[in-house]
Structures are given as structure tokens and as C-alpha cells.
């Protein structure tokens, strides 16, 4: 996923993901595999300002 979004490596992607959503990709993956829903931070971060094609929407659509 990091490569698909042009991040230098997985750790850079993880840091950006945590900054944007308030949890790590690993936490989301583990919760999803357990059937739980991970509440993600609601805020006005950089992706929230890019309109309907924001980072969160891209991740949800994957």
C-alpha cells in the first residue's frame, strides 16, 4: 500500500496514516480481522481539505 501511494517505505506510510487517522494500519488490520470497527479520528487534517477524493476515501475504497 505504501508503494501504491508513493511513500518511500512502510514506516513512512505508517507515520502518515497515524497522523491522519489517529491509529496505525496494523491496528486497523487487526481490528478488521477480529470483526471490530476501529474508530478513526475526525479532524481537519491535510486529507480532509482535498475534497471528495481525499486520502481516507481512497483507503476506504481499497
CSV table of C-alpha atoms in Angstrom, one decimal:
chain,number,residue,atom,x,y,z
A,1,UNK,CA,0.0,0.0,0.0
A,2,UNK,CA,2.9,2.4,0.8
A,3,UNK,CA,4.3,1.8,-2.6
A,4,UNK,CA,1.0,2.4,-4.3
A,5,UNK,CA,0.7,5.8,-2.7
A,6,UNK,CA,4.4,6.7,-3.5
A,7,UNK,CA,5.7,6.6,0.1
A,8,UNK,CA,9.4,5.9,0.5
A,9,UNK,CA,8.8,2.9,2.7
A,10,UNK,CA,6.2,1.3,5.0
A,11,UNK,CA,7.3,3.1,8.1
A,12,UNK,CA,6.8,6.5,6.4
A,13,UNK,CA,3.3,5.4,5.3
A,14,UNK,CA,2.5,4.2,8.9
A,15,UNK,CA,3.5,7.5,10.4
A,16,UNK,CA,1.4,9.5,7.8
A,17,UNK,CA,-1.5,7.1,8.4
A,18,UNK,CA,-1.4,7.6,12.1
A,19,UNK,CA,-1.1,11.3,11.8
A,20,UNK,CA,-4.1,11.4,9.5
A,21,UNK,CA,-6.4,8.8,11.2
A,22,UNK,CA,-5.2,8.5,14.8
A,23,UNK,CA,-4.4,4.8,14.6
A,24,UNK,CA,-1.9,2.6,12.8
A,25,UNK,CA,-2.6,0.5,9.7
A,26,UNK,CA,-1.7,-2.5,11.9
A,27,UNK,CA,-4.4,-1.6,14.4
A,28,UNK,CA,-7.0,-1.3,11.6
A,29,UNK,CA,-5.9,-4.6,10.1
A,30,UNK,CA,-6.1,-6.4,13.4
A,31,UNK,CA,-9.5,-5.0,14.3
A,32,UNK,CA,-10.8,-5.8,10.8
A,33,UNK,CA,-9.6,-9.4,11.1
A,34,UNK,CA,-11.4,-9.7,14.5
A,35,UNK,CA,-14.6,-8.2,13.0
A,36,UNK,CA,-14.3,-5.0,15.0
A,37,UNK,CA,-14.6,-1.4,13.8
A,38,UNK,CA,-11.8,1.0,14.6
A,39,UNK,CA,-13.0,4.5,15.3
A,40,UNK,CA,-10.8,6.8,13.4
A,41,UNK,CA,-10.0,10.4,14.4
A,42,UNK,CA,-12.3,13.0,13.0
A,43,UNK,CA,-10.4,16.1,12.2
A,44,UNK,CA,-9.5,18.7,9.6
A,45,UNK,CA,-6.1,17.2,8.6
A,46,UNK,CA,-4.5,17.6,5.2
A,47,UNK,CA,-6.6,14.9,3.5
A,48,UNK,CA,-9.8,16.4,4.8
A,49,UNK,CA,-9.1,19.5,2.8
A,50,UNK,CA,-8.7,17.9,-0.6
A,51,UNK,CA,-12.4,17.3,-1.3
A,52,UNK,CA,-14.1,14.0,-2.1
A,53,UNK,CA,-11.0,12.3,-3.4
A,54,UNK,CA,-9.2,12.5,-0.1
A,55,UNK,CA,-6.8,10.0,1.4
A,56,UNK,CA,-9.5,8.5,3.7
A,57,UNK,CA,-11.8,7.9,0.8
A,58,UNK,CA,-9.0,6.2,-1.2
A,59,UNK,CA,-8.3,3.9,1.7
A,60,UNK,CA,-11.9,3.0,2.2
A,61,UNK,CA,-12.3,2.2,-1.5
A,62,UNK,CA,-9.4,-0.2,-1.4
